[in-house]
């Protein structure tokens, strides 16, 4: 039996059993049903209070947390490198969150904060959280039900510390794997993106946003972030997506359509441009298409200081973005500057009060849908959410995600699965015993870090606990000492990166990786190559040297899911969600292209 069918989110199941899950309601999808209540609050607000609601400061940028009161801030975030100053445990995060909410509750109207984090593969900045595979691996599972369960678990871990908003899911459809954010997308095809986008939103927000185990989701980055062009003067990250509107809709819009259908409450406009115009300043994209045609009733949050990238001086940038339809500004370091600029452009008529009211109404109706506006609201953390943080139940869900995400690319002479009862297995490679490499970027730090970064199981440790007592699992990073072993496993690939720092013109294996493979090969033993990476790498002649090849993507903390596949406790089901090229010259290349001839096509994946 596939264990996926028997793993349930502990707290979700407990809640349902106790009859505590609020009845499924259409509120998530119909935020406008809260307009009467939102208007009532809006009518009592001063312009300063309204503009405060539209402002999101970053924890690191808030020298004085009392600025939440002074400026009536509607939201605070922790960016990728913005951890609590006291430390990085769940207790530190909880105290920080509660501190900010207490300031919000001291304002005249006592409107609680939306508090946002990038929980893009788990509550990933917090020590001890379960780290799930990055989306590229989840896309290879082709299993939206599993992705929904994974994000349900992530939502519970986030709410374990009180935080109520995640900047996820990323519903990009990466078209060129030289882009450093490729792994944040579920895959190159809009089909896989659209089914996973809806599943992820359902997982995060659950049936009802008032549920103490739900978080507000944010589909990002609207639109075309994965379609930017390499090598045409602008960088690929935050660059220019040069496609006609039909292609933009067909490739890059699908995830938003399903996320909106699933009731997503917020969307983040992207840094990139579409045919030369920045998305953060495009009335056509944000207001006409997203809010008008697609009927999006939630609110738009800008990307990190993205408004500063629009043309003109700061007040023109602010006016252009707000008039385009931006409802809340992520102004991490300079909230006071944004507030002053927005006030000035309202005063001189460049932004109408009607637009301000529309933005604030959108934010307030989401706060109503989340239950934040209930009389006497105080931040409550459900003890069951707290108990679920880093729990065995959540690790089991993540392990299931890992097993289903692995793609078997080659398996000559039935090299895999490996026997558990065998004399000696020699393991090598820089990522065999490296939790940080397994997790990738957006883990503890924005860029991620190699090494022992958090609680989890490395692939080597998982293999050691999987084998029978009589089997020895030896390890040398460089592959030396493999002679005489019964089988070899080399785990190589990419080291952590995030966003533009991961943009690469060359995706070949490093010399260190090639050397490790060669040493194993020259020992004359069957060699299994496990590639830990955020995107396809150029395998070159490593493909011939290895008897079996497994793409493990960035599996996260649960290395046991990799061992499950290597030893045949789980027969591989993963299918490539992105084409695997032979050489850099083939990138970009997609199914349907005239010269489509990758090493392994989209959808490829073997089993035992
Ligand atoms: C970033 C990212 C975005 C993220 C935001 C907040 O730089 O581009 O994905 O949600 O800022 O950290």
PDB file of N, CA and C in Angstrom, residues 42 45 47-57 71-75 165 291 299-302 307 318 321-323 325-331 335 338-339 342-343 346 351-364 367:
ATOM      1  N   UNK A  42     -13.924  51.612   7.159  1.00  0.00           N
ATOM      2  CA  UNK A  42     -13.310  52.600   6.267  1.00  0.00           C
ATOM      3  C   UNK A  42     -13.863  54.005   6.541  1.00  0.00           C
ATOM      4  N   UNK A  45     -12.083  55.870   9.222  1.00  0.00           N
ATOM      5  CA  UNK A  45     -10.618  55.999   9.180  1.00  0.00           C
ATOM      6  C   UNK A  45     -10.159  57.364   8.663  1.00  0.00           C
ATOM      7  N   UNK A  47      -7.083  59.596   6.755  1.00  0.00           N
ATOM      8  CA  UNK A  47      -6.194  59.272   5.631  1.00  0.00           C
ATOM      9  C   UNK A  47      -4.911  58.598   6.141  1.00  0.00           C
ATOM     10  N   UNK A  48      -4.397  59.078   7.271  1.00  0.00           N
ATOM     11  CA  UNK A  48      -3.179  58.460   7.826  1.00  0.00           C
ATOM     12  C   UNK A  48      -3.413  56.984   8.163  1.00  0.00           C
ATOM     13  N   UNK A  49      -4.570  56.714   8.726  1.00  0.00           N
ATOM     14  CA  UNK A  49      -4.860  55.321   9.085  1.00  0.00           C
ATOM     15  C   UNK A  49      -5.016  54.455   7.835  1.00  0.00           C
ATOM     16  N   UNK A  50      -5.625  55.025   6.811  1.00  0.00           N
ATOM     17  CA  UNK A  50      -5.792  54.270   5.561  1.00  0.00           C
ATOM     18  C   UNK A  50      -4.432  53.963   4.928  1.00  0.00           C
ATOM     19  N   UNK A  51      -3.602  54.971   4.843  1.00  0.00           N
ATOM     20  CA  UNK A  51      -2.287  54.765   4.216  1.00  0.00           C
ATOM     21  C   UNK A  51      -1.451  53.799   5.051  1.00  0.00           C
ATOM     22  N   UNK A  52      -1.601  53.844   6.351  1.00  0.00           N
ATOM     23  CA  UNK A  52      -0.909  52.882   7.219  1.00  0.00           C
ATOM     24  C   UNK A  52      -1.284  51.457   6.867  1.00  0.00           C
ATOM     25  N   UNK A  53      -2.574  51.207   6.632  1.00  0.00           N
ATOM     26  CA  UNK A  53      -3.014  49.858   6.268  1.00  0.00           C
ATOM     27  C   UNK A  53      -2.351  49.389   4.984  1.00  0.00           C
ATOM     28  N   UNK A  54      -2.030  50.335   4.120  1.00  0.00           N
ATOM     29  CA  UNK A  54      -1.443  49.992   2.820  1.00  0.00           C
ATOM     30  C   UNK A  54       0.074  49.796   2.892  1.00  0.00           C
ATOM     31  N   UNK A  55       0.632  49.871   4.100  1.00  0.00           N
ATOM     32  CA  UNK A  55       2.086  49.880   4.250  1.00  0.00           C
ATOM     33  C   UNK A  55       2.568  48.636   4.992  1.00  0.00           C
ATOM     34  N   UNK A  56       3.560  47.982   4.415  1.00  0.00           N
ATOM     35  CA  UNK A  56       4.173  46.818   5.063  1.00  0.00           C
ATOM     36  C   UNK A  56       5.657  47.087   5.297  1.00  0.00           C
ATOM     37  N   UNK A  57       6.047  47.092   6.572  1.00  0.00           N
ATOM     38  CA  UNK A  57       7.456  47.292   6.921  1.00  0.00           C
ATOM     39  C   UNK A  57       8.090  45.934   7.205  1.00  0.00           C
ATOM     40  N   UNK A  71       2.563  54.885  12.806  1.00  0.00           N
ATOM     41  CA  UNK A  71       2.150  54.982  11.397  1.00  0.00           C
ATOM     42  C   UNK A  71       0.923  54.130  11.074  1.00  0.00           C
ATOM     43  N   UNK A  72       0.303  53.523  12.082  1.00  0.00           N
ATOM     44  CA  UNK A  72      -0.899  52.671  11.873  1.00  0.00           C
ATOM     45  C   UNK A  72      -0.627  51.573  10.846  1.00  0.00           C
ATOM     46  N   UNK A  73       0.557  50.963  10.910  1.00  0.00           N
ATOM     47  CA  UNK A  73       0.930  49.991   9.878  1.00  0.00           C
ATOM     48  C   UNK A  73      -0.066  48.829   9.808  1.00  0.00           C
ATOM     49  N   UNK A  74      -0.372  48.422   8.584  1.00  0.00           N
ATOM     50  CA  UNK A  74      -1.308  47.319   8.380  1.00  0.00           C
ATOM     51  C   UNK A  74      -0.633  45.968   8.346  1.00  0.00           C
ATOM     52  N   UNK A  75       0.712  45.981   8.164  1.00  0.00           N
ATOM     53  CA  UNK A  75       1.401  44.706   7.969  1.00  0.00           C
ATOM     54  C   UNK A  75       2.892  44.826   8.267  1.00  0.00           C
ATOM     55  N   UNK A 165       0.273  34.813   7.488  1.00  0.00           N
ATOM     56  CA  UNK A 165       0.316  35.088   6.038  1.00  0.00           C
ATOM     57  C   UNK A 165       1.614  34.513   5.481  1.00  0.00           C
ATOM     58  N   UNK A 291      -7.776  42.123 -11.584  1.00  0.00           N
ATOM     59  CA  UNK A 291      -8.949  42.442 -10.759  1.00  0.00           C
ATOM     60  C   UNK A 291     -10.229  42.476 -11.591  1.00  0.00           C
ATOM     61  N   UNK A 299      -6.153  41.328  -2.273  1.00  0.00           N
ATOM     62  CA  UNK A 299      -5.351  42.544  -2.467  1.00  0.00           C
ATOM     63  C   UNK A 299      -3.970  42.197  -3.015  1.00  0.00           C
ATOM     64  N   UNK A 300      -3.325  43.211  -3.585  1.00  0.00           N
ATOM     65  CA  UNK A 300      -1.990  43.049  -4.181  1.00  0.00           C
ATOM     66  C   UNK A 300      -0.925  43.620  -3.258  1.00  0.00           C
ATOM     67  N   UNK A 301       0.102  42.822  -3.002  1.00  0.00           N
ATOM     68  CA  UNK A 301       1.244  43.275  -2.189  1.00  0.00           C
ATOM     69  C   UNK A 301       2.450  43.385  -3.110  1.00  0.00           C
ATOM     70  N   UNK A 302       3.118  44.513  -3.078  1.00  0.00           N
ATOM     71  CA  UNK A 302       4.269  44.675  -3.982  1.00  0.00           C
ATOM     72  C   UNK A 302       5.395  43.744  -3.563  1.00  0.00           C
ATOM     73  N   UNK A 307       8.580  48.919  -5.938  1.00  0.00           N
ATOM     74  CA  UNK A 307       8.063  50.200  -6.445  1.00  0.00           C
ATOM     75  C   UNK A 307       9.227  51.131  -6.810  1.00  0.00           C
ATOM     76  N   UNK A 318       5.503  55.861  -6.747  1.00  0.00           N
ATOM     77  CA  UNK A 318       4.407  55.490  -5.846  1.00  0.00           C
ATOM     78  C   UNK A 318       3.069  55.716  -6.542  1.00  0.00           C
ATOM     79  N   UNK A 321       2.403  53.035  -9.285  1.00  0.00           N
ATOM     80  CA  UNK A 321       2.106  51.696  -8.803  1.00  0.00           C
ATOM     81  C   UNK A 321       0.725  51.646  -8.149  1.00  0.00           C
ATOM     82  N   UNK A 322       0.414  52.602  -7.304  1.00  0.00           N
ATOM     83  CA  UNK A 322      -0.897  52.595  -6.627  1.00  0.00           C
ATOM     84  C   UNK A 322      -2.001  52.775  -7.675  1.00  0.00           C
ATOM     85  N   UNK A 323      -1.787  53.652  -8.629  1.00  0.00           N
ATOM     86  CA  UNK A 323      -2.806  53.830  -9.676  1.00  0.00           C
ATOM     87  C   UNK A 323      -2.928  52.603 -10.580  1.00  0.00           C
ATOM     88  N   UNK A 325      -2.869  49.682  -9.466  1.00  0.00           N
ATOM     89  CA  UNK A 325      -3.702  48.724  -8.721  1.00  0.00           C
ATOM     90  C   UNK A 325      -3.020  48.104  -7.514  1.00  0.00           C
ATOM     91  N   UNK A 326      -1.777  48.502  -7.219  1.00  0.00           N
ATOM     92  CA  UNK A 326      -1.094  47.956  -6.034  1.00  0.00           C
ATOM     93  C   UNK A 326      -1.863  48.410  -4.798  1.00  0.00           C
ATOM     94  N   UNK A 327      -2.133  47.478  -3.885  1.00  0.00           N
ATOM     95  CA  UNK A 327      -2.927  47.824  -2.706  1.00  0.00           C
ATOM     96  C   UNK A 327      -2.073  47.986  -1.455  1.00  0.00           C
ATOM     97  N   UNK A 328      -1.030  47.202  -1.363  1.00  0.00           N
ATOM     98  CA  UNK A 328      -0.145  47.292  -0.189  1.00  0.00           C
ATOM     99  C   UNK A 328       1.284  47.319  -0.700  1.00  0.00           C
ATOM    100  N   UNK A 329       2.124  48.151  -0.069  1.00  0.00           N
ATOM    101  CA  UNK A 329       3.508  48.282  -0.524  1.00  0.00           C
ATOM    102  C   UNK A 329       4.452  47.619   0.464  1.00  0.00           C
ATOM    103  N   UNK A 330       5.259  46.685  -0.034  1.00  0.00           N
ATOM    104  CA  UNK A 330       6.324  46.104   0.785  1.00  0.00           C
ATOM    105  C   UNK A 330       7.497  47.073   0.688  1.00  0.00           C
ATOM    106  N   UNK A 331       7.614  47.875   1.748  1.00  0.00           N
ATOM    107  CA  UNK A 331       8.642  48.929   1.747  1.00  0.00           C
ATOM    108  C   UNK A 331       9.562  48.642   2.935  1.00  0.00           C
ATOM    109  N   UNK A 335       9.562  52.615   5.272  1.00  0.00           N
ATOM    110  CA  UNK A 335       8.108  52.773   5.354  1.00  0.00           C
ATOM    111  C   UNK A 335       7.699  54.231   5.507  1.00  0.00           C
ATOM    112  N   UNK A 338       7.648  56.009   2.210  1.00  0.00           N
ATOM    113  CA  UNK A 338       6.500  55.639   1.377  1.00  0.00           C
ATOM    114  C   UNK A 338       5.248  56.363   1.848  1.00  0.00           C
ATOM    115  N   UNK A 339       5.043  56.369   3.140  1.00  0.00           N
ATOM    116  CA  UNK A 339       3.837  56.988   3.694  1.00  0.00           C
ATOM    117  C   UNK A 339       3.800  58.476   3.331  1.00  0.00           C
ATOM    118  N   UNK A 342       3.070  58.811  -0.454  1.00  0.00           N
ATOM    119  CA  UNK A 342       1.683  58.525  -0.839  1.00  0.00           C
ATOM    120  C   UNK A 342       0.760  59.652  -0.372  1.00  0.00           C
ATOM    121  N   UNK A 343       1.017  60.167   0.826  1.00  0.00           N
ATOM    122  CA  UNK A 343       0.200  61.293   1.302  1.00  0.00           C
ATOM    123  C   UNK A 343       0.320  62.485   0.362  1.00  0.00           C
ATOM    124  N   UNK A 346      -1.593  61.966  -2.873  1.00  0.00           N
ATOM    125  CA  UNK A 346      -3.044  62.090  -2.651  1.00  0.00           C
ATOM    126  C   UNK A 346      -3.386  63.583  -2.534  1.00  0.00           C
ATOM    127  N   UNK A 351      -3.095  60.684  -6.967  1.00  0.00           N
ATOM    128  CA  UNK A 351      -3.791  59.437  -6.601  1.00  0.00           C
ATOM    129  C   UNK A 351      -5.095  59.855  -5.931  1.00  0.00           C
ATOM    130  N   UNK A 352      -6.203  59.254  -6.378  1.00  0.00           N
ATOM    131  CA  UNK A 352      -7.498  59.674  -5.839  1.00  0.00           C
ATOM    132  C   UNK A 352      -7.787  58.991  -4.501  1.00  0.00           C
ATOM    133  N   UNK A 353      -8.633  59.639  -3.713  1.00  0.00           N
ATOM    134  CA  UNK A 353      -9.055  59.033  -2.452  1.00  0.00           C
ATOM    135  C   UNK A 353      -9.862  57.760  -2.752  1.00  0.00           C
ATOM    136  N   UNK A 354     -10.547  57.755  -3.869  1.00  0.00           N
ATOM    137  CA  UNK A 354     -11.318  56.557  -4.237  1.00  0.00           C
ATOM    138  C   UNK A 354     -10.391  55.346  -4.417  1.00  0.00           C
ATOM    139  N   UNK A 355      -9.232  55.576  -5.015  1.00  0.00           N
ATOM    140  CA  UNK A 355      -8.262  54.465  -5.193  1.00  0.00           C
ATOM    141  C   UNK A 355      -7.734  54.005  -3.835  1.00  0.00           C
ATOM    142  N   UNK A 356      -7.455  54.961  -2.946  1.00  0.00           N
ATOM    143  CA  UNK A 356      -6.995  54.607  -1.592  1.00  0.00           C
ATOM    144  C   UNK A 356      -8.074  53.767  -0.909  1.00  0.00           C
ATOM    145  N   UNK A 357      -9.328  54.223  -1.008  1.00  0.00           N
ATOM    146  CA  UNK A 357     -10.428  53.500  -0.355  1.00  0.00           C
ATOM    147  C   UNK A 357     -10.567  52.091  -0.924  1.00  0.00           C
ATOM    148  N   UNK A 358     -10.402  51.958  -2.225  1.00  0.00           N
ATOM    149  CA  UNK A 358     -10.508  50.636  -2.846  1.00  0.00           C
ATOM    150  C   UNK A 358      -9.413  49.708  -2.309  1.00  0.00           C
ATOM    151  N   UNK A 359      -8.195  50.257  -2.210  1.00  0.00           N
ATOM    152  CA  UNK A 359      -7.074  49.440  -1.709  1.00  0.00           C
ATOM    153  C   UNK A 359      -7.335  49.010  -0.262  1.00  0.00           C
ATOM    154  N   UNK A 360      -7.752  49.963   0.570  1.00  0.00           N
ATOM    155  CA  UNK A 360      -7.949  49.661   2.000  1.00  0.00           C
ATOM    156  C   UNK A 360      -9.132  48.706   2.166  1.00  0.00           C
ATOM    157  N   UNK A 361     -10.175  48.907   1.370  1.00  0.00           N
ATOM    158  CA  UNK A 361     -11.329  47.995   1.442  1.00  0.00           C
ATOM    159  C   UNK A 361     -10.891  46.562   1.133  1.00  0.00           C
ATOM    160  N   UNK A 362     -10.051  46.418   0.116  1.00  0.00           N
ATOM    161  CA  UNK A 362      -9.564  45.080  -0.248  1.00  0.00           C
ATOM    162  C   UNK A 362      -8.762  44.439   0.894  1.00  0.00           C
ATOM    163  N   UNK A 363      -7.937  45.248   1.542  1.00  0.00           N
ATOM    164  CA  UNK A 363      -7.136  44.720   2.657  1.00  0.00           C
ATOM    165  C   UNK A 363      -8.054  44.369   3.836  1.00  0.00           C
ATOM    166  N   UNK A 364      -8.992  45.274   4.136  1.00  0.00           N
ATOM    167  CA  UNK A 364      -9.875  45.041   5.290  1.00  0.00           C
ATOM    168  C   UNK A 364     -10.782  43.843   5.072  1.00  0.00           C
ATOM    169  N   UNK A 367      -8.949  40.896   5.939  1.00  0.00           N
ATOM    170  CA  UNK A 367      -8.804  40.802   7.408  1.00  0.00           C
ATOM    171  C   UNK A 367     -10.122  40.330   8.049  1.00  0.00           C
TER     172      UNK A 367
END
